[in-house]
mmCIF file of C-alpha atoms and ligand atoms in Angstrom:
data_model
loop_
_atom_site.group_PDB
_atom_site.id
_atom_site.type_symbol
_atom_site.label_atom_id
_atom_site.label_comp_id
_atom_site.label_asym_id
_atom_site.label_seq_id
_atom_site.Cartn_x
_atom_site.Cartn_y
_atom_site.Cartn_z
ATOM 1 C CA MET A 1 -99.405 -28.806 -46.516
ATOM 2 C CA GLU A 2 -99.395 -32.135 -45.757
ATOM 3 C CA ILE A 3 -100.383 -34.999 -48.403
ATOM 4 C CA VAL A 4 -102.399 -37.698 -46.997
ATOM 5 C CA LEU A 5 -103.186 -40.953 -48.666
ATOM 6 C CA SER A 6 -105.148 -44.018 -47.689
ATOM 7 C CA GLY A 7 -106.916 -46.685 -49.712
ATOM 8 C CA ILE A 8 -108.939 -50.086 -49.578
ATOM 9 C CA ARG A 9 -109.238 -52.912 -51.438
ATOM 10 C CA SER A 10 -112.417 -53.265 -53.299
ATOM 11 C CA THR A 11 -113.113 -56.657 -52.374
ATOM 12 C CA GLY A 12 -116.208 -56.751 -49.761
ATOM 13 C CA ASN A 13 -117.794 -54.024 -47.956
ATOM 14 C CA LEU A 14 -116.496 -51.606 -45.375
ATOM 15 C CA HIS A 15 -116.297 -53.131 -41.908
ATOM 16 C CA LEU A 16 -115.569 -51.788 -38.434
ATOM 17 C CA GLY A 17 -112.118 -52.357 -38.749
ATOM 18 C CA ASN A 18 -111.747 -50.470 -41.686
ATOM 19 C CA TYR A 19 -113.541 -47.631 -40.555
ATOM 20 C CA PHE A 20 -111.815 -47.277 -37.091
ATOM 21 C CA GLY A 21 -108.409 -47.999 -38.500
ATOM 22 C CA ALA A 22 -108.315 -46.055 -41.565
ATOM 23 C CA LEU A 23 -111.464 -44.105 -42.557
ATOM 24 C CA ARG A 24 -112.107 -42.298 -39.424
ATOM 25 C CA ASN A 25 -108.758 -40.622 -39.359
ATOM 26 C CA PHE A 26 -108.753 -39.911 -42.917
ATOM 27 C CA VAL A 27 -112.397 -38.145 -42.591
ATOM 28 C CA LYS A 28 -111.146 -35.797 -39.734
ATOM 29 C CA MET A 29 -107.931 -34.883 -42.011
ATOM 30 C CA GLN A 30 -109.621 -34.126 -45.142
ATOM 31 C CA TYR A 31 -110.267 -30.228 -44.532
ATOM 32 C CA GLU A 32 -106.855 -29.385 -43.130
ATOM 33 C CA ASN A 33 -104.522 -31.542 -45.657
ATOM 34 C CA LYS A 34 -104.244 -32.366 -49.515
ATOM 35 C CA CYS A 35 -106.173 -35.739 -49.351
ATOM 36 C CA TYR A 36 -106.216 -38.658 -51.664
ATOM 37 C CA PHE A 37 -108.548 -41.750 -50.825
ATOM 38 C CA PHE A 38 -108.963 -44.466 -53.464
ATOM 39 C CA ILE A 39 -110.386 -48.192 -54.089
ATOM 40 C CA ALA A 40 -107.486 -50.499 -54.917
ATOM 41 C CA ASP A 41 -109.075 -52.496 -57.766
ATOM 42 C CA TYR A 42 -106.139 -53.330 -59.421
ATOM 43 C CA HIS A 43 -104.868 -55.028 -56.327
ATOM 44 C CA SER A 44 -108.200 -56.946 -56.001
ATOM 45 C CA LEU A 45 -106.728 -59.030 -59.013
ATOM 46 C CA THR A 46 -104.495 -60.680 -56.943
ATOM 47 C CA THR A 47 -107.645 -62.990 -55.892
ATOM 48 C CA HIS A 48 -109.249 -62.929 -59.529
ATOM 49 C CA PRO A 49 -112.652 -61.580 -58.856
ATOM 50 C CA THR A 50 -114.985 -62.078 -62.123
ATOM 51 C CA PRO A 51 -115.560 -59.067 -64.177
ATOM 52 C CA LYS A 52 -119.317 -58.629 -62.846
ATOM 53 C CA ASP A 53 -117.805 -58.834 -58.983
ATOM 54 C CA LEU A 54 -115.084 -56.177 -59.823
ATOM 55 C CA HIS A 55 -117.220 -53.519 -61.029
ATOM 56 C CA SER A 56 -120.274 -54.120 -58.218
ATOM 57 C CA SER A 57 -117.907 -54.226 -55.386
ATOM 58 C CA VAL A 58 -115.964 -51.165 -56.423
ATOM 59 C CA LYS A 59 -119.279 -49.180 -56.935
ATOM 60 C CA GLN A 60 -120.403 -50.471 -53.211
ATOM 61 C CA VAL A 61 -117.284 -49.421 -51.724
ATOM 62 C CA PHE A 62 -117.645 -46.017 -53.384
ATOM 63 C CA VAL A 63 -121.083 -45.459 -51.961
ATOM 64 C CA GLU A 64 -119.575 -46.601 -48.400
ATOM 65 C CA TYR A 65 -116.984 -44.013 -48.406
ATOM 66 C CA LEU A 66 -119.278 -41.263 -49.324
ATOM 67 C CA ALA A 67 -121.848 -42.459 -46.558
ATOM 68 C CA ALA A 68 -119.187 -42.709 -43.936
ATOM 69 C CA GLY A 69 -118.157 -39.003 -44.522
ATOM 70 C CA LEU A 70 -115.880 -38.670 -47.137
ATOM 71 C CA ASP A 71 -116.229 -35.085 -48.999
ATOM 72 C CA PRO A 72 -115.209 -35.578 -52.612
ATOM 73 C CA GLU A 73 -115.203 -31.816 -53.036
ATOM 74 C CA ALA A 74 -112.578 -31.476 -50.140
ATOM 75 C CA ALA A 75 -110.576 -34.836 -50.570
ATOM 76 C CA THR A 76 -109.739 -36.553 -54.167
ATOM 77 C CA LEU A 77 -111.587 -39.719 -54.184
ATOM 78 C CA TYR A 78 -110.726 -42.222 -57.047
ATOM 79 C CA ARG A 79 -110.318 -45.627 -58.341
ATOM 80 C CA GLN A 80 -106.703 -47.046 -58.807
ATOM 81 C CA SER A 81 -107.381 -48.328 -62.303
ATOM 82 C CA ASP A 82 -108.582 -44.791 -63.319
ATOM 83 C CA VAL A 83 -104.944 -43.799 -62.667
ATOM 84 C CA PRO A 84 -102.759 -45.812 -65.078
ATOM 85 C CA GLU A 85 -99.928 -43.713 -64.282
ATOM 86 C CA THR A 86 -99.398 -45.767 -60.917
ATOM 87 C CA THR A 87 -98.869 -48.866 -62.967
ATOM 88 C CA GLU A 88 -95.789 -47.109 -64.502
ATOM 89 C CA LEU A 89 -94.424 -46.185 -61.136
ATOM 90 C CA TYR A 90 -94.930 -49.724 -59.974
ATOM 91 C CA LEU A 91 -93.183 -50.954 -62.977
ATOM 92 C CA LEU A 92 -90.132 -48.803 -62.276
ATOM 93 C CA LEU A 93 -90.237 -49.519 -58.325
ATOM 94 C CA ASN A 94 -90.421 -53.076 -59.079
ATOM 95 C CA MET A 95 -86.770 -52.794 -60.766
ATOM 96 C CA ASN A 96 -85.499 -51.846 -57.306
ATOM 97 C CA ALA A 97 -87.387 -54.338 -55.114
ATOM 98 C CA TYR A 98 -85.639 -57.683 -54.391
ATOM 99 C CA MET A 99 -87.257 -61.059 -54.173
ATOM 100 C CA GLY A 100 -86.009 -61.700 -50.617
ATOM 101 C CA GLU A 101 -87.694 -58.821 -49.154
ATOM 102 C CA LEU A 102 -90.934 -59.433 -51.035
ATOM 103 C CA GLU A 103 -90.747 -63.283 -50.017
ATOM 104 C CA ARG A 104 -90.334 -62.217 -46.108
ATOM 105 C CA CYS A 105 -93.414 -60.014 -46.185
ATOM 106 C CA THR A 106 -96.114 -61.257 -43.735
ATOM 107 C CA SER A 107 -99.159 -60.911 -46.095
ATOM 108 C CA PHE A 108 -97.072 -62.875 -48.638
ATOM 109 C CA LYS A 109 -96.660 -65.589 -46.323
ATOM 110 C CA GLU A 110 -99.991 -65.675 -45.337
ATOM 111 C CA LYS A 111 -101.548 -65.767 -48.826
ATOM 112 C CA ILE A 112 -99.157 -68.693 -49.615
ATOM 113 C CA ARG A 113 -100.843 -70.442 -46.898
ATOM 114 C CA THR A 114 -104.602 -69.580 -47.573
ATOM 115 C CA GLN A 115 -104.384 -69.306 -51.300
ATOM 116 C CA GLN A 116 -102.470 -72.288 -52.585
ATOM 117 C CA GLU A 117 -104.089 -72.609 -55.712
ATOM 118 C CA ASN A 118 -103.579 -69.057 -56.828
ATOM 119 C CA ILE A 119 -100.017 -67.845 -55.690
ATOM 120 C CA ASN A 120 -99.318 -65.259 -58.368
ATOM 121 C CA ALA A 121 -96.619 -62.690 -59.229
ATOM 122 C CA GLY A 122 -99.076 -59.866 -58.245
ATOM 123 C CA LEU A 123 -99.387 -61.320 -54.725
ATOM 124 C CA LEU A 124 -95.647 -61.126 -54.428
ATOM 125 C CA THR A 125 -95.345 -57.671 -55.779
ATOM 126 C CA TYR A 126 -98.343 -56.347 -53.799
ATOM 127 C CA PRO A 127 -96.306 -54.027 -51.382
ATOM 128 C CA VAL A 128 -94.613 -52.542 -54.640
ATOM 129 C CA LEU A 129 -98.163 -51.532 -56.037
ATOM 130 C CA MET A 130 -99.066 -50.279 -52.537
ATOM 131 C CA ALA A 131 -95.862 -48.064 -52.435
ATOM 132 C CA ALA A 132 -96.637 -46.676 -55.822
ATOM 133 C CA ASP A 133 -100.236 -45.800 -54.865
ATOM 134 C CA ILE A 134 -98.680 -43.949 -51.716
ATOM 135 C CA LEU A 135 -95.582 -42.496 -53.760
ATOM 136 C CA ILE A 136 -97.246 -41.516 -56.782
ATOM 137 C CA HIS A 137 -98.966 -38.214 -54.821
ATOM 138 C CA LYS A 138 -95.629 -38.088 -52.697
ATOM 139 C CA SER A 139 -97.699 -38.825 -49.560
ATOM 140 C CA HIS A 140 -96.378 -38.084 -45.995
ATOM 141 C CA LYS A 141 -99.291 -39.315 -43.912
ATOM 142 C CA VAL A 142 -101.013 -42.812 -44.476
ATOM 143 C CA PRO A 143 -104.205 -43.656 -42.038
ATOM 144 C CA VAL A 144 -104.033 -47.384 -41.642
ATOM 145 C CA GLY A 145 -104.730 -50.195 -39.187
ATOM 146 C CA LYS A 146 -102.040 -51.860 -37.682
ATOM 147 C CA ASP A 147 -102.175 -54.760 -40.018
ATOM 148 C CA GLN A 148 -100.572 -52.307 -42.892
ATOM 149 C CA GLU A 149 -97.790 -51.350 -40.621
ATOM 150 C CA GLN A 150 -95.020 -53.370 -42.470
ATOM 151 C CA HIS A 151 -96.486 -52.362 -45.920
ATOM 152 C CA LEU A 152 -95.586 -49.002 -44.988
ATOM 153 C CA GLU A 153 -92.165 -49.853 -43.851
ATOM 154 C CA MET A 154 -91.682 -51.515 -47.022
ATOM 155 C CA THR A 155 -92.877 -48.271 -48.837
ATOM 156 C CA ARG A 156 -90.222 -46.118 -47.099
ATOM 157 C CA THR A 157 -87.665 -48.833 -47.930
ATOM 158 C CA PHE A 158 -88.496 -48.438 -51.740
ATOM 159 C CA ALA A 159 -88.637 -44.614 -51.336
ATOM 160 C CA ASN A 160 -85.288 -44.337 -49.677
ATOM 161 C CA ARG A 161 -83.488 -46.483 -52.073
ATOM 162 C CA PHE A 162 -84.878 -44.745 -55.208
ATOM 163 C CA ASN A 163 -83.561 -41.241 -53.407
ATOM 164 C CA ARG A 164 -80.254 -43.194 -52.865
ATOM 165 C CA LEU A 165 -79.705 -44.909 -55.865
ATOM 166 C CA TYR A 166 -80.254 -41.535 -58.136
ATOM 167 C CA ASN A 167 -78.964 -39.338 -55.620
ATOM 168 C CA VAL A 168 -81.982 -37.090 -55.108
ATOM 169 C CA GLU A 169 -84.151 -36.036 -52.384
ATOM 170 C CA TYR A 170 -87.371 -36.875 -54.037
ATOM 171 C CA PHE A 171 -89.919 -38.788 -52.319
ATOM 172 C CA PRO A 172 -90.815 -38.211 -48.588
ATOM 173 C CA GLU A 173 -90.833 -40.990 -46.152
ATOM 174 C CA PRO A 174 -94.504 -41.708 -45.673
ATOM 175 C CA VAL A 175 -95.760 -42.926 -42.257
ATOM 176 C CA ALA A 176 -98.554 -45.062 -41.196
ATOM 177 C CA TYR A 177 -100.846 -42.756 -38.976
ATOM 178 C CA ASN A 178 -103.611 -42.451 -36.537
ATOM 179 C CA PHE A 179 -104.598 -39.617 -34.399
ATOM 180 C CA GLY A 180 -104.274 -41.585 -31.087
ATOM 181 C CA GLU A 181 -100.638 -42.653 -31.962
ATOM 182 C CA GLU A 182 -100.843 -46.237 -31.860
ATOM 183 C CA LEU A 183 -102.302 -47.751 -34.774
ATOM 184 C CA VAL A 184 -105.537 -49.595 -34.333
ATOM 185 C CA LYS A 185 -106.561 -53.065 -34.669
ATOM 186 C CA ILE A 186 -110.049 -53.752 -34.394
ATOM 187 C CA PRO A 187 -110.446 -57.688 -33.568
ATOM 188 C CA GLY A 188 -113.084 -59.971 -35.094
ATOM 189 C CA LEU A 189 -115.783 -61.623 -33.216
ATOM 190 C CA ASP A 190 -114.322 -65.352 -33.500
ATOM 191 C CA GLY A 191 -112.191 -64.902 -30.528
ATOM 192 C CA SER A 192 -108.938 -64.255 -32.282
ATOM 193 C CA GLY A 193 -106.837 -62.291 -34.785
ATOM 194 C CA LYS A 194 -108.581 -59.047 -36.687
ATOM 195 C CA MET A 195 -111.440 -58.363 -38.080
ATOM 196 C CA GLY A 196 -111.076 -58.797 -41.710
ATOM 197 C CA LYS A 197 -112.984 -59.743 -45.210
ATOM 198 C CA SER A 198 -111.112 -62.633 -45.583
ATOM 199 C CA GLU A 199 -111.520 -63.633 -42.035
ATOM 200 C CA GLY A 200 -115.437 -63.606 -42.383
ATOM 201 C CA ASN A 201 -115.696 -62.593 -38.979
ATOM 202 C CA GLY A 202 -116.910 -58.908 -39.423
ATOM 203 C CA ILE A 203 -119.340 -56.377 -38.881
ATOM 204 C CA TYR A 204 -120.320 -54.395 -41.695
ATOM 205 C CA LEU A 205 -121.226 -50.842 -41.946
ATOM 206 C CA ALA A 206 -124.185 -51.839 -44.156
ATOM 207 C CA ASP A 207 -125.418 -54.918 -42.132
ATOM 208 C CA ALA A 208 -129.027 -54.547 -40.836
ATOM 209 C CA PRO A 209 -129.534 -54.179 -37.300
ATOM 210 C CA GLU A 210 -131.081 -58.016 -37.090
ATOM 211 C CA GLU A 211 -127.532 -59.063 -38.448
ATOM 212 C CA ILE A 212 -125.570 -57.135 -36.209
ATOM 213 C CA ARG A 213 -127.523 -58.567 -33.147
ATOM 214 C CA LYS A 214 -127.123 -61.925 -34.523
ATOM 215 C CA LYS A 215 -123.129 -61.514 -34.917
ATOM 216 C CA VAL A 216 -122.690 -59.992 -31.791
ATOM 217 C CA MET A 217 -124.558 -62.687 -29.992
ATOM 218 C CA ARG A 218 -122.759 -65.431 -31.414
ATOM 219 C CA ALA A 219 -119.300 -63.944 -30.831
ATOM 220 C CA VAL A 220 -117.003 -65.858 -28.766
ATOM 221 C CA SER A 221 -116.808 -65.512 -25.104
ATOM 222 C CA ASP A 222 -116.019 -67.593 -21.988
ATOM 223 C CA SER A 223 -117.609 -68.606 -18.822
ATOM 224 C CA GLY A 224 -116.445 -65.405 -16.814
ATOM 225 C CA PRO A 225 -113.659 -64.657 -14.432
ATOM 226 C CA THR A 226 -113.378 -66.799 -11.300
ATOM 227 C CA GLU A 227 -111.333 -64.290 -9.109
ATOM 228 C CA LEU A 228 -110.996 -60.885 -8.549
ATOM 229 C CA ASN A 229 -109.142 -58.777 -11.311
ATOM 230 C CA GLN A 230 -108.094 -61.680 -13.201
ATOM 231 C CA GLU A 231 -106.601 -60.966 -16.196
ATOM 232 C CA MET A 232 -108.996 -61.229 -19.353
ATOM 233 C CA ALA A 233 -108.723 -63.990 -22.259
ATOM 234 C CA GLU A 234 -108.410 -62.744 -25.795
ATOM 235 C CA PRO A 235 -111.969 -63.247 -26.771
ATOM 236 C CA ILE A 236 -113.129 -60.891 -23.828
ATOM 237 C CA LYS A 237 -110.435 -58.302 -24.557
ATOM 238 C CA ASN A 238 -111.800 -58.268 -28.066
ATOM 239 C CA LEU A 239 -115.231 -57.337 -26.887
ATOM 240 C CA PHE A 240 -114.200 -54.738 -24.844
ATOM 241 C CA ALA A 241 -111.840 -53.585 -27.924
ATOM 242 C CA ILE A 242 -114.877 -53.345 -29.926
ATOM 243 C CA MET A 243 -116.707 -51.609 -27.293
ATOM 244 C CA LYS A 244 -114.268 -49.009 -26.834
ATOM 245 C CA ALA A 245 -114.530 -47.884 -30.409
ATOM 246 C CA VAL A 246 -118.359 -47.474 -30.495
ATOM 247 C CA SER A 247 -119.666 -47.000 -26.713
ATOM 248 C CA LYS A 248 -119.821 -44.383 -24.282
ATOM 249 C CA GLN A 249 -116.958 -44.485 -21.509
ATOM 250 C CA GLU A 250 -119.277 -44.727 -19.010
ATOM 251 C CA THR A 251 -120.713 -48.148 -20.397
ATOM 252 C CA ILE A 252 -117.029 -49.331 -20.892
ATOM 253 C CA ASP A 253 -116.482 -48.574 -17.250
ATOM 254 C CA PHE A 254 -119.445 -50.200 -15.945
ATOM 255 C CA TYR A 255 -118.625 -53.834 -17.931
ATOM 256 C CA ILE A 256 -115.005 -53.462 -16.637
ATOM 257 C CA GLU A 257 -115.980 -53.084 -13.027
ATOM 258 C CA LYS A 258 -118.397 -55.901 -13.428
ATOM 259 C CA TYR A 259 -115.855 -57.844 -14.762
ATOM 260 C CA ASN A 260 -113.265 -57.143 -12.021
ATOM 261 C CA THR A 261 -115.956 -58.134 -9.572
ATOM 262 C CA CYS A 262 -116.750 -61.225 -11.408
ATOM 263 C CA GLN A 263 -120.324 -59.983 -11.685
ATOM 264 C CA ILE A 264 -120.194 -59.846 -15.535
ATOM 265 C CA ARG A 265 -122.875 -61.395 -17.806
ATOM 266 C CA TYR A 266 -121.865 -61.697 -21.123
ATOM 267 C CA GLY A 267 -125.179 -62.005 -22.436
ATOM 268 C CA ASP A 268 -125.955 -58.473 -21.354
ATOM 269 C CA MET A 269 -122.775 -56.966 -22.176
ATOM 270 C CA LYS A 270 -123.240 -58.652 -25.969
ATOM 271 C CA LYS A 271 -126.890 -56.954 -25.960
ATOM 272 C CA GLN A 272 -125.398 -53.596 -25.280
ATOM 273 C CA LEU A 273 -122.686 -53.630 -27.254
ATOM 274 C CA ALA A 274 -124.988 -54.797 -30.364
ATOM 275 C CA GLU A 275 -126.988 -51.792 -29.651
ATOM 276 C CA ASP A 276 -124.299 -49.500 -29.315
ATOM 277 C CA ILE A 277 -122.934 -50.707 -32.803
ATOM 278 C CA ILE A 278 -126.327 -50.408 -34.261
ATOM 279 C CA LEU A 279 -126.720 -46.654 -33.080
ATOM 280 C CA PHE A 280 -123.338 -45.968 -34.742
ATOM 281 C CA THR A 281 -123.731 -47.637 -38.082
ATOM 282 C CA SER A 282 -127.509 -46.771 -38.755
ATOM 283 C CA PRO A 283 -127.166 -43.332 -40.284
ATOM 284 C CA ILE A 284 -124.426 -44.703 -42.399
ATOM 285 C CA ARG A 285 -126.432 -47.723 -43.392
ATOM 286 C CA GLU A 286 -129.266 -45.114 -44.426
ATOM 287 C CA LYS A 287 -126.815 -42.985 -46.110
ATOM 288 C CA ILE A 288 -125.521 -46.255 -48.309
ATOM 289 C CA SER A 289 -128.913 -46.912 -49.282
ATOM 290 C CA GLU A 290 -129.736 -43.291 -50.341
ATOM 291 C CA LEU A 291 -126.576 -43.006 -52.472
ATOM 292 C CA SER A 292 -126.457 -46.301 -54.091
ATOM 293 C CA ARG A 293 -129.514 -45.099 -56.125
ATOM 294 C CA ASP A 294 -127.967 -41.790 -57.067
ATOM 295 C CA GLU A 295 -126.040 -43.219 -60.421
ATOM 296 C CA GLU A 296 -125.757 -39.793 -61.593
ATOM 297 C CA TYR A 297 -123.827 -37.986 -58.620
ATOM 298 C CA LEU A 298 -121.835 -41.276 -58.358
ATOM 299 C CA ARG A 299 -120.500 -40.595 -61.930
ATOM 300 C CA LYS A 300 -119.838 -37.221 -61.279
ATOM 301 C CA VAL A 301 -117.870 -37.957 -58.208
ATOM 302 C CA VAL A 302 -116.075 -40.696 -59.801
ATOM 303 C CA ASN A 303 -114.977 -38.533 -62.987
ATOM 304 C CA MET A 304 -114.189 -35.476 -60.782
ATOM 305 C CA GLY A 305 -111.665 -37.875 -58.689
ATOM 306 C CA ALA A 306 -109.985 -39.559 -61.734
ATOM 307 C CA GLU A 307 -109.302 -36.419 -63.106
ATOM 308 C CA LYS A 308 -107.702 -34.955 -60.193
ATOM 309 C CA ALA A 309 -105.529 -37.795 -59.130
ATOM 310 C CA ARG A 310 -104.312 -38.160 -62.966
ATOM 311 C CA GLU A 311 -103.085 -34.674 -62.525
ATOM 312 C CA SER A 312 -100.780 -35.466 -59.522
ATOM 313 C CA ALA A 313 -100.069 -38.907 -60.839
ATOM 314 C CA ALA A 314 -98.707 -37.582 -64.218
ATOM 315 C CA LYS A 315 -96.497 -34.968 -62.750
ATOM 316 C CA THR A 316 -94.743 -37.520 -60.525
ATOM 317 C CA VAL A 317 -94.314 -39.845 -63.586
ATOM 318 C CA ARG A 318 -92.881 -37.257 -65.666
ATOM 319 C CA GLU A 319 -90.402 -36.198 -62.946
ATOM 320 C CA VAL A 320 -89.544 -39.854 -62.110
ATOM 321 C CA ARG A 321 -88.576 -40.694 -65.702
ATOM 322 C CA GLU A 322 -86.310 -37.790 -65.660
ATOM 323 C CA ILE A 323 -84.530 -38.491 -62.879
ATOM 324 C CA ILE A 324 -84.358 -42.234 -63.819
ATOM 325 C CA GLY A 325 -82.611 -40.704 -67.347
ATOM 326 C CA PHE A 326 -85.676 -41.260 -69.956
ATOM 327 C CA LYS A 327 -85.280 -37.692 -71.884
ATOM 328 C CA SER A 328 -86.975 -36.575 -74.842
ATOM 329 C CA PHE A 329 -84.743 -36.145 -78.102
HETATM 330 P P1 LIG B 401 -107.627 -53.501 -46.412
HETATM 331 O O1 LIG B 401 -108.667 -53.210 -47.625
HETATM 332 O O2 LIG B 401 -107.697 -54.853 -45.955
HETATM 333 O O3 LIG B 401 -108.373 -52.167 -45.507
HETATM 334 C C1 LIG B 401 -108.546 -51.009 -45.427
HETATM 335 C C2 LIG B 401 -107.764 -50.196 -44.406
HETATM 336 O O4 LIG B 401 -108.680 -50.455 -43.005
HETATM 337 C C3 LIG B 401 -107.786 -51.129 -42.325
HETATM 338 N N1 LIG B 401 -108.074 -52.092 -41.335
HETATM 339 C C4 LIG B 401 -107.997 -52.392 -40.234
HETATM 340 N N2 LIG B 401 -107.744 -51.438 -39.266
HETATM 341 C C5 LIG B 401 -107.896 -51.920 -38.042
HETATM 342 N N3 LIG B 401 -108.324 -53.131 -37.595
HETATM 343 C C6 LIG B 401 -108.610 -53.688 -38.562
HETATM 344 N N4 LIG B 401 -109.272 -55.288 -38.021
HETATM 345 C C7 LIG B 401 -108.609 -53.671 -39.863
HETATM 346 N N5 LIG B 401 -109.073 -54.313 -40.866
HETATM 347 C C8 LIG B 401 -108.597 -53.520 -42.052
HETATM 348 C C9 LIG B 401 -106.328 -51.441 -42.965
HETATM 349 O O5 LIG B 401 -105.580 -51.144 -42.076
HETATM 350 C C10 LIG B 401 -106.474 -50.263 -44.317
HETATM 351 O O6 LIG B 401 -106.054 -48.903 -43.708
HETATM 352 N N6 LIG B 401 -103.248 -52.994 -48.605
HETATM 353 C C11 LIG B 401 -104.286 -52.348 -48.193
HETATM 354 C C12 LIG B 401 -104.975 -51.343 -49.451
HETATM 355 C C13 LIG B 401 -104.212 -50.466 -50.042
HETATM 356 C C14 LIG B 401 -103.387 -49.304 -49.499
HETATM 357 C C15 LIG B 401 -102.851 -48.733 -50.241
HETATM 358 C C16 LIG B 401 -103.665 -48.796 -48.162
HETATM 359 C C17 LIG B 401 -103.499 -50.605 -51.275
HETATM 360 N N7 LIG B 401 -102.435 -49.754 -51.451
HETATM 361 C C18 LIG B 401 -102.214 -47.539 -50.151
HETATM 362 C C19 LIG B 401 -103.047 -47.446 -48.027
HETATM 363 C C20 LIG B 401 -102.350 -46.864 -48.820
HETATM 364 C C21 LIG B 401 -105.443 -53.319 -47.850
HETATM 365 O O7 LIG B 401 -105.457 -54.409 -48.241
HETATM 366 O O8 LIG B 401 -106.406 -52.737 -46.839
#
């Protein structure tokens, strides 16, 4: 049976990118595989949240996972900090991770640019902690969006290096996974780049319908094509990409045809897009508000997940210690 793992940072709510890039694939897999899904709250310390924010955002993401269809009876749903074994594997992997490769990582370079006041060592070793998350359960598949591809590549490098160094075939080579083969990148509403928490350009599963309408109507577009079958500008491609995720095929075909014949009215297209997003998110939003009131259920789910995840993690750390040469007297 294949082992599937995915995760999300605990900073901020779930947006459409998280859903279509990772969660949806995971939800589809949870009954056929051994699945782990976790909330990366250690990782969130790289941006220094306050204790109060740390707790409330972990709770919120937990609730949103459940509302979006994760079944805690089928999958193991846990928070990273409930599995301290991960930090031991992280330390061990750090010994074979090289400065050069960590400094070259795109997400680190990006952080150096955007978070100049706080370039901490946790940012540099972020991919090592992520590799530890994945390797602690010896995962095979990792449902993620396109933005995590490089981190997965680094995880394979660390896994292979460990196997070679100790002459074992211990860690599998985990692959980034999406059902449609190509990894997904859901764009933001600001005309370029991906939808992201740090970018502030997202539509969140918990957004109220009015909020969604406002955001979509404000999305960047242009003044429309001036000749038949004109190549689309980036912001327009982005609107269609979001539409492809939430709308019916006939709706997409209708607006493509309007575009190709220069008859498109972006106001109409955005109205339709907003309504389709609302239709899609509404049941999830309702479930979110129902679940956030059920403290007892949440506690039960968190405890159950922690226990199951630790069992698997403890086994890996025990075996890794042996391989490295830590033996009992
Ligand atoms: P994070 O929290 O940024 O995103 C969580 C998941 O959502 C996907 N995603 C997207 N997919 C498509 N389009 C987008 N615009 C978009 N934005 C986000 C991400 O690819 C991811 O799958 N480093 C990870 C968290 C993490 C992790 C792990 C993930 C830590 N350890 C181990 C998998 C396995 C992150 O920051 O994801």
